């Protein structure tokens, strides 16, 4: 299926990528806000840790980043996560004995 008009030409502006323009996406802060499990995080995270998702995600546990990425993408592109305050999303790491709770939130500049 094509977006082209009857003459086979796409309307002006139809070749632009969808979503927020590069560099215009909001910054996302990810904070460890709670720990529900009884074991220490193997990556050393604990409640109170705060990361800038774009600059610091290499410092975050890869499993927590993997779980959080879909929520962060939803926030970045203007969506909302049901059951969360607008501009925020809570998620847990998948480490069953640790269960760090993370809060992703849009940072107003």
PDB file of N, CA and C in Angstrom:
ATOM      1  N   UNK A   1       0.854  -1.165   0.000  1.00  0.00           N
ATOM      2  CA  UNK A   1       0.000   0.000   0.000  1.00  0.00           C
ATOM      3  C   UNK A   1       0.903   1.233   0.000  1.00  0.00           C
ATOM      4  N   UNK A   2       0.535   2.255  -0.745  1.00  0.00           N
ATOM      5  CA  UNK A   2       1.363   3.451  -0.889  1.00  0.00           C
ATOM      6  C   UNK A   2       0.633   4.665  -0.362  1.00  0.00           C
ATOM      7  N   UNK A   3       1.408   5.671   0.058  1.00  0.00           N
ATOM      8  CA  UNK A   3       0.837   6.946   0.500  1.00  0.00           C
ATOM      9  C   UNK A   3       0.701   7.910  -0.668  1.00  0.00           C
ATOM     10  N   UNK A   4       1.113   7.494  -1.856  1.00  0.00           N
ATOM     11  CA  UNK A   4       1.120   8.393  -3.003  1.00  0.00           C
ATOM     12  C   UNK A   4      -0.303   8.760  -3.404  1.00  0.00           C
ATOM     13  N   UNK A   5      -0.419   9.954  -3.948  1.00  0.00           N
ATOM     14  CA  UNK A   5      -1.705  10.417  -4.453  1.00  0.00           C
ATOM     15  C   UNK A   5      -2.037   9.742  -5.766  1.00  0.00           C
ATOM     16  N   UNK A   6      -3.103  10.202  -6.416  1.00  0.00           N
ATOM     17  CA  UNK A   6      -3.535   9.591  -7.670  1.00  0.00           C
ATOM     18  C   UNK A   6      -2.477   9.690  -8.751  1.00  0.00           C
ATOM     19  N   UNK A   7      -1.665  10.766  -8.714  1.00  0.00           N
ATOM     20  CA  UNK A   7      -0.632  10.939  -9.740  1.00  0.00           C
ATOM     21  C   UNK A   7       0.668  10.211  -9.394  1.00  0.00           C
ATOM     22  N   UNK A   8       0.678   9.431  -8.308  1.00  0.00           N
ATOM     23  CA  UNK A   8       1.848   8.656  -7.931  1.00  0.00           C
ATOM     24  C   UNK A   8       2.884   9.435  -7.139  1.00  0.00           C
ATOM     25  N   UNK A   9       2.592  10.677  -6.773  1.00  0.00           N
ATOM     26  CA  UNK A   9       3.542  11.512  -6.048  1.00  0.00           C
ATOM     27  C   UNK A   9       3.060  11.661  -4.605  1.00  0.00           C
ATOM     28  N   UNK A  10       3.977  11.508  -3.672  1.00  0.00           N
ATOM     29  CA  UNK A  10       3.621  11.681  -2.259  1.00  0.00           C
ATOM     30  C   UNK A  10       3.428  13.161  -1.965  1.00  0.00           C
ATOM     31  N   UNK A  11       2.438  13.515  -1.149  1.00  0.00           N
ATOM     32  CA  UNK A  11       2.241  14.906  -0.763  1.00  0.00           C
ATOM     33  C   UNK A  11       3.475  15.438  -0.019  1.00  0.00           C
ATOM     34  N   UNK A  12       3.700  16.739  -0.108  1.00  0.00           N
ATOM     35  CA  UNK A  12       4.846  17.374   0.545  1.00  0.00           C
ATOM     36  C   UNK A  12       4.846  17.051   2.038  1.00  0.00           C
ATOM     37  N   UNK A  13       6.013  16.762   2.568  1.00  0.00           N
ATOM     38  CA  UNK A  13       6.135  16.486   3.993  1.00  0.00           C
ATOM     39  C   UNK A  13       5.886  15.033   4.365  1.00  0.00           C
ATOM     40  N   UNK A  14       5.471  14.209   3.434  1.00  0.00           N
ATOM     41  CA  UNK A  14       5.155  12.812   3.739  1.00  0.00           C
ATOM     42  C   UNK A  14       6.403  11.960   3.945  1.00  0.00           C
ATOM     43  N   UNK A  15       7.587  12.464   3.585  1.00  0.00           N
ATOM     44  CA  UNK A  15       8.807  11.678   3.740  1.00  0.00           C
ATOM     45  C   UNK A  15       9.476  11.921   5.076  1.00  0.00           C
ATOM     46  N   UNK A  16       8.904  12.755   5.915  1.00  0.00           N
ATOM     47  CA  UNK A  16       9.489  13.033   7.225  1.00  0.00           C
ATOM     48  C   UNK A  16       9.285  11.857   8.149  1.00  0.00           C
ATOM     49  N   UNK A  17      10.283  11.593   9.042  1.00  0.00           N
ATOM     50  CA  UNK A  17      10.091  10.510  10.005  1.00  0.00           C
ATOM     51  C   UNK A  17       8.998  10.854  11.005  1.00  0.00           C
ATOM     52  N   UNK A  18       8.360   9.839  11.541  1.00  0.00           N
ATOM     53  CA  UNK A  18       7.317  10.039  12.541  1.00  0.00           C
ATOM     54  C   UNK A  18       7.938  10.300  13.898  1.00  0.00           C
ATOM     55  N   UNK A  19       7.184  10.851  14.813  1.00  0.00           N
ATOM     56  CA  UNK A  19       7.672  11.098  16.169  1.00  0.00           C
ATOM     57  C   UNK A  19       8.337  12.456  16.298  1.00  0.00           C
ATOM     58  N   UNK A  20       8.913  12.707  17.452  1.00  0.00           N
ATOM     59  CA  UNK A  20       9.561  13.987  17.725  1.00  0.00           C
ATOM     60  C   UNK A  20      10.843  14.099  16.918  1.00  0.00           C
ATOM     61  N   UNK A  21      11.142  15.302  16.413  1.00  0.00           N
ATOM     62  CA  UNK A  21      12.393  15.480  15.669  1.00  0.00           C
ATOM     63  C   UNK A  21      13.592  15.190  16.554  1.00  0.00           C
ATOM     64  N   UNK A  22      14.654  14.685  15.962  1.00  0.00           N
ATOM     65  CA  UNK A  22      15.877  14.378  16.712  1.00  0.00           C
ATOM     66  C   UNK A  22      16.351  15.640  17.419  1.00  0.00           C
ATOM     67  N   UNK A  23      16.727  15.517  18.658  1.00  0.00           N
ATOM     68  CA  UNK A  23      17.164  16.673  19.433  1.00  0.00           C
ATOM     69  C   UNK A  23      16.017  17.386  20.123  1.00  0.00           C
ATOM     70  N   UNK A  24      14.795  17.068  19.774  1.00  0.00           N
ATOM     71  CA  UNK A  24      13.617  17.711  20.371  1.00  0.00           C
ATOM     72  C   UNK A  24      12.906  16.792  21.354  1.00  0.00           C
ATOM     73  N   UNK A  25      13.398  15.581  21.487  1.00  0.00           N
ATOM     74  CA  UNK A  25      12.765  14.656  22.432  1.00  0.00           C
ATOM     75  C   UNK A  25      13.036  15.138  23.849  1.00  0.00           C
ATOM     76  N   UNK A  26      12.068  14.958  24.743  1.00  0.00           N
ATOM     77  CA  UNK A  26      12.307  15.389  26.128  1.00  0.00           C
ATOM     78  C   UNK A  26      13.339  14.505  26.821  1.00  0.00           C
ATOM     79  N   UNK A  27      14.045  15.102  27.770  1.00  0.00           N
ATOM     80  CA  UNK A  27      14.978  14.329  28.593  1.00  0.00           C
ATOM     81  C   UNK A  27      14.180  13.472  29.554  1.00  0.00           C
ATOM     82  N   UNK A  28      14.736  12.311  29.870  1.00  0.00           N
ATOM     83  CA  UNK A  28      14.087  11.376  30.786  1.00  0.00           C
ATOM     84  C   UNK A  28      15.028  11.104  31.956  1.00  0.00           C
ATOM     85  N   UNK A  29      14.509  11.275  33.156  1.00  0.00           N
ATOM     86  CA  UNK A  29      15.246  10.936  34.368  1.00  0.00           C
ATOM     87  C   UNK A  29      14.688   9.607  34.875  1.00  0.00           C
ATOM     88  N   UNK A  30      15.586   8.691  35.223  1.00  0.00           N
ATOM     89  CA  UNK A  30      15.181   7.390  35.746  1.00  0.00           C
ATOM     90  C   UNK A  30      15.748   7.268  37.157  1.00  0.00           C
ATOM     91  N   UNK A  31      14.867   7.060  38.128  1.00  0.00           N
ATOM     92  CA  UNK A  31      15.266   6.992  39.533  1.00  0.00           C
ATOM     93  C   UNK A  31      14.857   5.652  40.132  1.00  0.00           C
ATOM     94  N   UNK A  32      15.728   5.092  40.952  1.00  0.00           N
ATOM     95  CA  UNK A  32      15.374   3.900  41.718  1.00  0.00           C
ATOM     96  C   UNK A  32      14.637   4.409  42.959  1.00  0.00           C
ATOM     97  N   UNK A  33      13.356   4.065  43.068  1.00  0.00           N
ATOM     98  CA  UNK A  33      12.533   4.635  44.134  1.00  0.00           C
ATOM     99  C   UNK A  33      12.193   3.658  45.258  1.00  0.00           C
ATOM    100  N   UNK A  34      12.422   2.355  45.034  1.00  0.00           N
ATOM    101  CA  UNK A  34      12.077   1.381  46.071  1.00  0.00           C
ATOM    102  C   UNK A  34      12.750   0.050  45.743  1.00  0.00           C
ATOM    103  N   UNK A  35      12.829  -0.813  46.731  1.00  0.00           N
ATOM    104  CA  UNK A  35      13.305  -2.178  46.528  1.00  0.00           C
ATOM    105  C   UNK A  35      12.351  -3.102  47.265  1.00  0.00           C
ATOM    106  N   UNK A  36      11.759  -4.037  46.535  1.00  0.00           N
ATOM    107  CA  UNK A  36      10.765  -4.928  47.124  1.00  0.00           C
ATOM    108  C   UNK A  36      11.344  -6.278  47.537  1.00  0.00           C
ATOM    109  N   UNK A  37      12.470  -6.657  46.948  1.00  0.00           N
ATOM    110  CA  UNK A  37      13.082  -7.942  47.269  1.00  0.00           C
ATOM    111  C   UNK A  37      14.018  -7.827  48.463  1.00  0.00           C
ATOM    112  N   UNK A  38      14.551  -8.978  48.867  1.00  0.00           N
ATOM    113  CA  UNK A  38      15.401  -9.021  50.058  1.00  0.00           C
ATOM    114  C   UNK A  38      16.891  -9.045  49.743  1.00  0.00           C
ATOM    115  N   UNK A  39      17.272  -9.295  48.501  1.00  0.00           N
ATOM    116  CA  UNK A  39      18.689  -9.380  48.136  1.00  0.00           C
ATOM    117  C   UNK A  39      19.194  -8.078  47.531  1.00  0.00           C
ATOM    118  N   UNK A  40      20.487  -7.839  47.726  1.00  0.00           N
ATOM    119  CA  UNK A  40      21.122  -6.661  47.154  1.00  0.00           C
ATOM    120  C   UNK A  40      21.161  -6.791  45.632  1.00  0.00           C
ATOM    121  N   UNK A  41      21.013  -5.688  44.926  1.00  0.00           N
ATOM    122  CA  UNK A  41      21.069  -5.664  43.468  1.00  0.00           C
ATOM    123  C   UNK A  41      22.464  -6.087  43.006  1.00  0.00           C
ATOM    124  N   UNK A  42      22.538  -7.011  42.054  1.00  0.00           N
ATOM    125  CA  UNK A  42      23.831  -7.484  41.563  1.00  0.00           C
ATOM    126  C   UNK A  42      24.617  -6.383  40.857  1.00  0.00           C
ATOM    127  N   UNK A  43      23.914  -5.335  40.396  1.00  0.00           N
ATOM    128  CA  UNK A  43      24.578  -4.209  39.726  1.00  0.00           C
ATOM    129  C   UNK A  43      24.888  -3.086  40.716  1.00  0.00           C
ATOM    130  N   UNK A  44      24.418  -3.224  41.944  1.00  0.00           N
ATOM    131  CA  UNK A  44      24.701  -2.249  42.989  1.00  0.00           C
ATOM    132  C   UNK A  44      23.706  -1.113  43.100  1.00  0.00           C
ATOM    133  N   UNK A  45      22.595  -1.178  42.365  1.00  0.00           N
ATOM    134  CA  UNK A  45      21.597  -0.109  42.456  1.00  0.00           C
ATOM    135  C   UNK A  45      20.833  -0.192  43.768  1.00  0.00           C
ATOM    136  N   UNK A  46      20.406   0.975  44.226  1.00  0.00           N
ATOM    137  CA  UNK A  46      19.623   1.051  45.462  1.00  0.00           C
ATOM    138  C   UNK A  46      18.702   2.259  45.373  1.00  0.00           C
ATOM    139  N   UNK A  47      17.648   2.285  46.174  1.00  0.00           N
ATOM    140  CA  UNK A  47      16.763   3.450  46.168  1.00  0.00           C
ATOM    141  C   UNK A  47      17.574   4.733  46.400  1.00  0.00           C
ATOM    142  N   UNK A  48      17.246   5.727  45.603  1.00  0.00           N
ATOM    143  CA  UNK A  48      17.958   7.005  45.658  1.00  0.00           C
ATOM    144  C   UNK A  48      18.859   7.228  44.456  1.00  0.00           C
ATOM    145  N   UNK A  49      19.214   6.156  43.733  1.00  0.00           N
ATOM    146  CA  UNK A  49      20.036   6.309  42.527  1.00  0.00           C
ATOM    147  C   UNK A  49      19.224   7.024  41.451  1.00  0.00           C
ATOM    148  N   UNK A  50      19.864   7.964  40.749  1.00  0.00           N
ATOM    149  CA  UNK A  50      19.196   8.746  39.705  1.00  0.00           C
ATOM    150  C   UNK A  50      20.086   8.783  38.468  1.00  0.00           C
ATOM    151  N   UNK A  51      19.476   8.608  37.295  1.00  0.00           N
ATOM    152  CA  UNK A  51      20.207   8.583  36.037  1.00  0.00           C
ATOM    153  C   UNK A  51      19.491   9.433  34.987  1.00  0.00           C
ATOM    154  N   UNK A  52      20.265  10.117  34.149  1.00  0.00           N
ATOM    155  CA  UNK A  52      19.748  10.739  32.931  1.00  0.00           C
ATOM    156  C   UNK A  52      19.771   9.619  31.894  1.00  0.00           C
ATOM    157  N   UNK A  53      18.621   9.249  31.353  1.00  0.00           N
ATOM    158  CA  UNK A  53      18.561   8.068  30.497  1.00  0.00           C
ATOM    159  C   UNK A  53      19.480   8.174  29.284  1.00  0.00           C
ATOM    160  N   UNK A  54      19.589   9.340  28.675  1.00  0.00           N
ATOM    161  CA  UNK A  54      20.428   9.473  27.481  1.00  0.00           C
ATOM    162  C   UNK A  54      21.916   9.470  27.807  1.00  0.00           C
ATOM    163  N   UNK A  55      22.297  10.068  28.892  1.00  0.00           N
ATOM    164  CA  UNK A  55      23.718  10.192  29.226  1.00  0.00           C
ATOM    165  C   UNK A  55      24.242   9.056  30.096  1.00  0.00           C
ATOM    166  N   UNK A  56      23.389   8.490  30.944  1.00  0.00           N
ATOM    167  CA  UNK A  56      23.866   7.542  31.959  1.00  0.00           C
ATOM    168  C   UNK A  56      23.382   6.115  31.784  1.00  0.00           C
ATOM    169  N   UNK A  57      22.648   5.802  30.724  1.00  0.00           N
ATOM    170  CA  UNK A  57      22.071   4.459  30.667  1.00  0.00           C
ATOM    171  C   UNK A  57      23.127   3.372  30.617  1.00  0.00           C
ATOM    172  N   UNK A  58      24.362   3.682  30.209  1.00  0.00           N
ATOM    173  CA  UNK A  58      25.434   2.701  30.255  1.00  0.00           C
ATOM    174  C   UNK A  58      25.835   2.347  31.680  1.00  0.00           C
ATOM    175  N   UNK A  59      25.438   3.189  32.635  1.00  0.00           N
ATOM    176  CA  UNK A  59      25.734   2.940  34.047  1.00  0.00           C
ATOM    177  C   UNK A  59      24.626   2.132  34.718  1.00  0.00           C
ATOM    178  N   UNK A  60      23.501   2.012  34.025  1.00  0.00           N
ATOM    179  CA  UNK A  60      22.359   1.289  34.580  1.00  0.00           C
ATOM    180  C   UNK A  60      22.444  -0.188  34.212  1.00  0.00           C
ATOM    181  N   UNK A  61      21.856  -1.001  35.036  1.00  0.00           N
ATOM    182  CA  UNK A  61      21.729  -2.427  34.765  1.00  0.00           C
ATOM    183  C   UNK A  61      21.029  -2.627  33.422  1.00  0.00           C
ATOM    184  N   UNK A  62      21.602  -3.480  32.589  1.00  0.00           N
ATOM    185  CA  UNK A  62      21.023  -3.718  31.260  1.00  0.00           C
ATOM    186  C   UNK A  62      19.618  -4.312  31.352  1.00  0.00           C
ATOM    187  N   UNK A  63      19.352  -5.130  32.375  1.00  0.00           N
ATOM    188  CA  UNK A  63      18.015  -5.718  32.510  1.00  0.00           C
ATOM    189  C   UNK A  63      16.979  -4.641  32.843  1.00  0.00           C
ATOM    190  N   UNK A  64      17.335  -3.691  33.723  1.00  0.00           N
ATOM    191  CA  UNK A  64      16.411  -2.618  34.067  1.00  0.00           C
ATOM    192  C   UNK A  64      16.173  -1.721  32.849  1.00  0.00           C
ATOM    193  N   UNK A  65      17.229  -1.429  32.090  1.00  0.00           N
ATOM    194  CA  UNK A  65      17.068  -0.623  30.871  1.00  0.00           C
ATOM    195  C   UNK A  65      16.167  -1.325  29.865  1.00  0.00           C
ATOM    196  N   UNK A  66      16.359  -2.623  29.730  1.00  0.00           N
ATOM    197  CA  UNK A  66      15.564  -3.398  28.774  1.00  0.00           C
ATOM    198  C   UNK A  66      14.076  -3.352  29.127  1.00  0.00           C
ATOM    199  N   UNK A  67      13.765  -3.483  30.404  1.00  0.00           N
ATOM    200  CA  UNK A  67      12.371  -3.447  30.846  1.00  0.00           C
ATOM    201  C   UNK A  67      11.813  -2.026  30.725  1.00  0.00           C
ATOM    202  N   UNK A  68      12.612  -1.025  31.061  1.00  0.00           N
ATOM    203  CA  UNK A  68      12.144   0.357  31.068  1.00  0.00           C
ATOM    204  C   UNK A  68      12.029   1.001  29.711  1.00  0.00           C
ATOM    205  N   UNK A  69      12.779   0.509  28.721  1.00  0.00           N
ATOM    206  CA  UNK A  69      12.816   1.183  27.418  1.00  0.00           C
ATOM    207  C   UNK A  69      11.440   1.396  26.786  1.00  0.00           C
ATOM    208  N   UNK A  70      10.539   0.411  26.749  1.00  0.00           N
ATOM    209  CA  UNK A  70       9.226   0.667  26.137  1.00  0.00           C
ATOM    210  C   UNK A  70       8.453   1.786  26.840  1.00  0.00           C
ATOM    211  N   UNK A  71       8.557   1.851  28.155  1.00  0.00           N
ATOM    212  CA  UNK A  71       7.868   2.913  28.896  1.00  0.00           C
ATOM    213  C   UNK A  71       8.488   4.275  28.581  1.00  0.00           C
ATOM    214  N   UNK A  72       9.804   4.315  28.519  1.00  0.00           N
ATOM    215  CA  UNK A  72      10.508   5.558  28.209  1.00  0.00           C
ATOM    216  C   UNK A  72      10.145   6.027  26.811  1.00  0.00           C
ATOM    217  N   UNK A  73      10.068   5.109  25.864  1.00  0.00           N
ATOM    218  CA  UNK A  73       9.672   5.466  24.497  1.00  0.00           C
ATOM    219  C   UNK A  73       8.256   6.028  24.469  1.00  0.00           C
ATOM    220  N   UNK A  74       7.353   5.435  25.227  1.00  0.00           N
ATOM    221  CA  UNK A  74       5.978   5.944  25.301  1.00  0.00           C
ATOM    222  C   UNK A  74       5.986   7.382  25.791  1.00  0.00           C
ATOM    223  N   UNK A  75       6.730   7.671  26.863  1.00  0.00           N
ATOM    224  CA  UNK A  75       6.794   9.035  27.401  1.00  0.00           C
ATOM    225  C   UNK A  75       7.408   9.996  26.399  1.00  0.00           C
ATOM    226  N   UNK A  76       8.497   9.575  25.767  1.00  0.00           N
ATOM    227  CA  UNK A  76       9.213  10.442  24.830  1.00  0.00           C
ATOM    228  C   UNK A  76       8.353  10.912  23.674  1.00  0.00           C
ATOM    229  N   UNK A  77       7.480  10.061  23.218  1.00  0.00           N
ATOM    230  CA  UNK A  77       6.703  10.394  22.033  1.00  0.00           C
ATOM    231  C   UNK A  77       5.271  10.802  22.357  1.00  0.00           C
ATOM    232  N   UNK A  78       5.066  11.279  23.594  1.00  0.00           N
ATOM    233  CA  UNK A  78       3.803  11.918  23.934  1.00  0.00           C
ATOM    234  C   UNK A  78       2.726  11.009  24.474  1.00  0.00           C
ATOM    235  N   UNK A  79       3.020   9.751  24.695  1.00  0.00           N
ATOM    236  CA  UNK A  79       2.015   8.837  25.206  1.00  0.00           C
ATOM    237  C   UNK A  79       1.915   8.879  26.721  1.00  0.00           C
ATOM    238  N   UNK A  80       0.991   8.117  27.231  1.00  0.00           N
ATOM    239  CA  UNK A  80       0.785   8.011  28.680  1.00  0.00           C
ATOM    240  C   UNK A  80       0.696   6.536  29.051  1.00  0.00           C
ATOM    241  N   UNK A  81       1.208   6.205  30.219  1.00  0.00           N
ATOM    242  CA  UNK A  81       1.165   4.832  30.711  1.00  0.00           C
ATOM    243  C   UNK A  81      -0.001   4.733  31.699  1.00  0.00           C
ATOM    244  N   UNK A  82      -1.002   3.885  31.412  1.00  0.00           N
ATOM    245  CA  UNK A  82      -2.157   3.779  32.300  1.00  0.00           C
ATOM    246  C   UNK A  82      -1.743   3.497  33.748  1.00  0.00           C
ATOM    247  N   UNK A  83      -2.431   4.165  34.669  1.00  0.00           N
ATOM    248  CA  UNK A  83      -2.174   3.966  36.085  1.00  0.00           C
ATOM    249  C   UNK A  83      -1.027   4.795  36.641  1.00  0.00           C
ATOM    250  N   UNK A  84      -0.383   5.614  35.794  1.00  0.00           N
ATOM    251  CA  UNK A  84       0.734   6.472  36.214  1.00  0.00           C
ATOM    252  C   UNK A  84       0.356   7.930  36.013  1.00  0.00           C
ATOM    253  N   UNK A  85       0.971   8.797  36.803  1.00  0.00           N
ATOM    254  CA  UNK A  85       0.779  10.235  36.614  1.00  0.00           C
ATOM    255  C   UNK A  85       1.261  10.615  35.216  1.00  0.00           C
ATOM    256  N   UNK A  86       0.657  11.622  34.574  1.00  0.00           N
ATOM    257  CA  UNK A  86       1.133  12.048  33.250  1.00  0.00           C
ATOM    258  C   UNK A  86       2.627  12.382  33.296  1.00  0.00           C
ATOM    259  N   UNK A  87       3.342  11.930  32.281  1.00  0.00           N
ATOM    260  CA  UNK A  87       4.770  12.195  32.193  1.00  0.00           C
ATOM    261  C   UNK A  87       5.634  11.274  33.032  1.00  0.00           C
ATOM    262  N   UNK A  88       5.035  10.221  33.612  1.00  0.00           N
ATOM    263  CA  UNK A  88       5.806   9.285  34.436  1.00  0.00           C
ATOM    264  C   UNK A  88       5.437   7.841  34.105  1.00  0.00           C
ATOM    265  N   UNK A  89       6.346   6.943  34.466  1.00  0.00           N
ATOM    266  CA  UNK A  89       6.085   5.509  34.327  1.00  0.00           C
ATOM    267  C   UNK A  89       6.913   4.767  35.365  1.00  0.00           C
ATOM    268  N   UNK A  90       6.275   3.908  36.128  1.00  0.00           N
ATOM    269  CA  UNK A  90       6.985   3.059  37.086  1.00  0.00           C
ATOM    270  C   UNK A  90       7.125   1.664  36.493  1.00  0.00           C
ATOM    271  N   UNK A  91       8.268   1.047  36.767  1.00  0.00           N
ATOM    272  CA  UNK A  91       8.503  -0.319  36.319  1.00  0.00           C
ATOM    273  C   UNK A  91       9.478  -0.984  37.290  1.00  0.00           C
ATOM    274  N   UNK A  92       9.523  -2.307  37.267  1.00  0.00           N
ATOM    275  CA  UNK A  92      10.424  -3.081  38.135  1.00  0.00           C
ATOM    276  C   UNK A  92      11.491  -3.760  37.294  1.00  0.00           C
ATOM    277  N   UNK A  93      12.658  -3.928  37.898  1.00  0.00           N
ATOM    278  CA  UNK A  93      13.680  -4.749  37.258  1.00  0.00           C
ATOM    279  C   UNK A  93      13.199  -6.201  37.320  1.00  0.00           C
ATOM    280  N   UNK A  94      13.711  -7.054  36.446  1.00  0.00           N
ATOM    281  CA  UNK A  94      13.245  -8.440  36.443  1.00  0.00           C
ATOM    282  C   UNK A  94      13.979  -9.369  37.411  1.00  0.00           C
ATOM    283  N   UNK A  95      14.912  -8.844  38.185  1.00  0.00           N
ATOM    284  CA  UNK A  95      15.657  -9.676  39.134  1.00  0.00           C
ATOM    285  C   UNK A  95      14.743 -10.016  40.309  1.00  0.00           C
ATOM    286  N   UNK A  96      14.224 -11.222  40.354  1.00  0.00           N
ATOM    287  CA  UNK A  96      13.157 -11.603  41.267  1.00  0.00           C
ATOM    288  C   UNK A  96      13.523 -11.449  42.746  1.00  0.00           C
ATOM    289  N   UNK A  97      14.782 -11.651  43.099  1.00  0.00           N
ATOM    290  CA  UNK A  97      15.179 -11.534  44.502  1.00  0.00           C
ATOM    291  C   UNK A  97      15.466 -10.092  44.920  1.00  0.00           C
ATOM    292  N   UNK A  98      15.585  -9.204  43.935  1.00  0.00           N
ATOM    293  CA  UNK A  98      15.907  -7.798  44.219  1.00  0.00           C
ATOM    294  C   UNK A  98      14.679  -6.906  44.028  1.00  0.00           C
ATOM    295  N   UNK A  99      14.092  -6.946  42.848  1.00  0.00           N
ATOM    296  CA  UNK A  99      12.910  -6.162  42.476  1.00  0.00           C
ATOM    297  C   UNK A  99      13.047  -4.670  42.808  1.00  0.00           C
ATOM    298  N   UNK A 100      14.043  -4.039  42.203  1.00  0.00           N
ATOM    299  CA  UNK A 100      14.127  -2.588  42.317  1.00  0.00           C
ATOM    300  C   UNK A 100      12.979  -1.963  41.539  1.00  0.00           C
ATOM    301  N   UNK A 101      12.365  -0.948  42.111  1.00  0.00           N
ATOM    302  CA  UNK A 101      11.278  -0.220  41.459  1.00  0.00           C
ATOM    303  C   UNK A 101      11.876   1.070  40.909  1.00  0.00           C
ATOM    304  N   UNK A 102      11.632   1.332  39.625  1.00  0.00           N
ATOM    305  CA  UNK A 102      12.186   2.492  38.941  1.00  0.00           C
ATOM    306  C   UNK A 102      11.064   3.443  38.537  1.00  0.00           C
ATOM    307  N   UNK A 103      11.378   4.728  38.522  1.00  0.00           N
ATOM    308  CA  UNK A 103      10.446   5.759  38.060  1.00  0.00           C
ATOM    309  C   UNK A 103      11.121   6.504  36.917  1.00  0.00           C
ATOM    310  N   UNK A 104      10.498   6.453  35.749  1.00  0.00           N
ATOM    311  CA  UNK A 104      10.946   7.254  34.607  1.00  0.00           C
ATOM    312  C   UNK A 104      10.046   8.475  34.545  1.00  0.00           C
ATOM    313  N   UNK A 105      10.654   9.627  34.348  1.00  0.00           N
ATOM    314  CA  UNK A 105       9.837  10.852  34.268  1.00  0.00           C
ATOM    315  C   UNK A 105      10.457  11.836  33.300  1.00  0.00           C
ATOM    316  N   UNK A 106       9.583  12.568  32.625  1.00  0.00           N
ATOM    317  CA  UNK A 106      10.027  13.617  31.707  1.00  0.00           C
ATOM    318  C   UNK A 106      10.606  14.757  32.549  1.00  0.00           C
ATOM    319  N   UNK A 107      11.767  15.269  32.116  1.00  0.00           N
ATOM    320  CA  UNK A 107      12.422  16.374  32.796  1.00  0.00           C
ATOM    321  C   UNK A 107      12.111  17.642  32.016  1.00  0.00           C
ATOM    322  N   UNK A 108      11.414  18.576  32.666  1.00  0.00           N
ATOM    323  CA  UNK A 108      11.139  19.862  32.025  1.00  0.00           C
ATOM    324  C   UNK A 108      12.395  20.707  32.082  1.00  0.00           C
ATOM    325  N   UNK A 109      12.795  21.198  30.932  1.00  0.00           N
ATOM    326  CA  UNK A 109      14.020  22.024  30.872  1.00  0.00           C
ATOM    327  C   UNK A 109      13.670  23.475  31.106  1.00  0.00           C
TER     328      UNK A 109
END
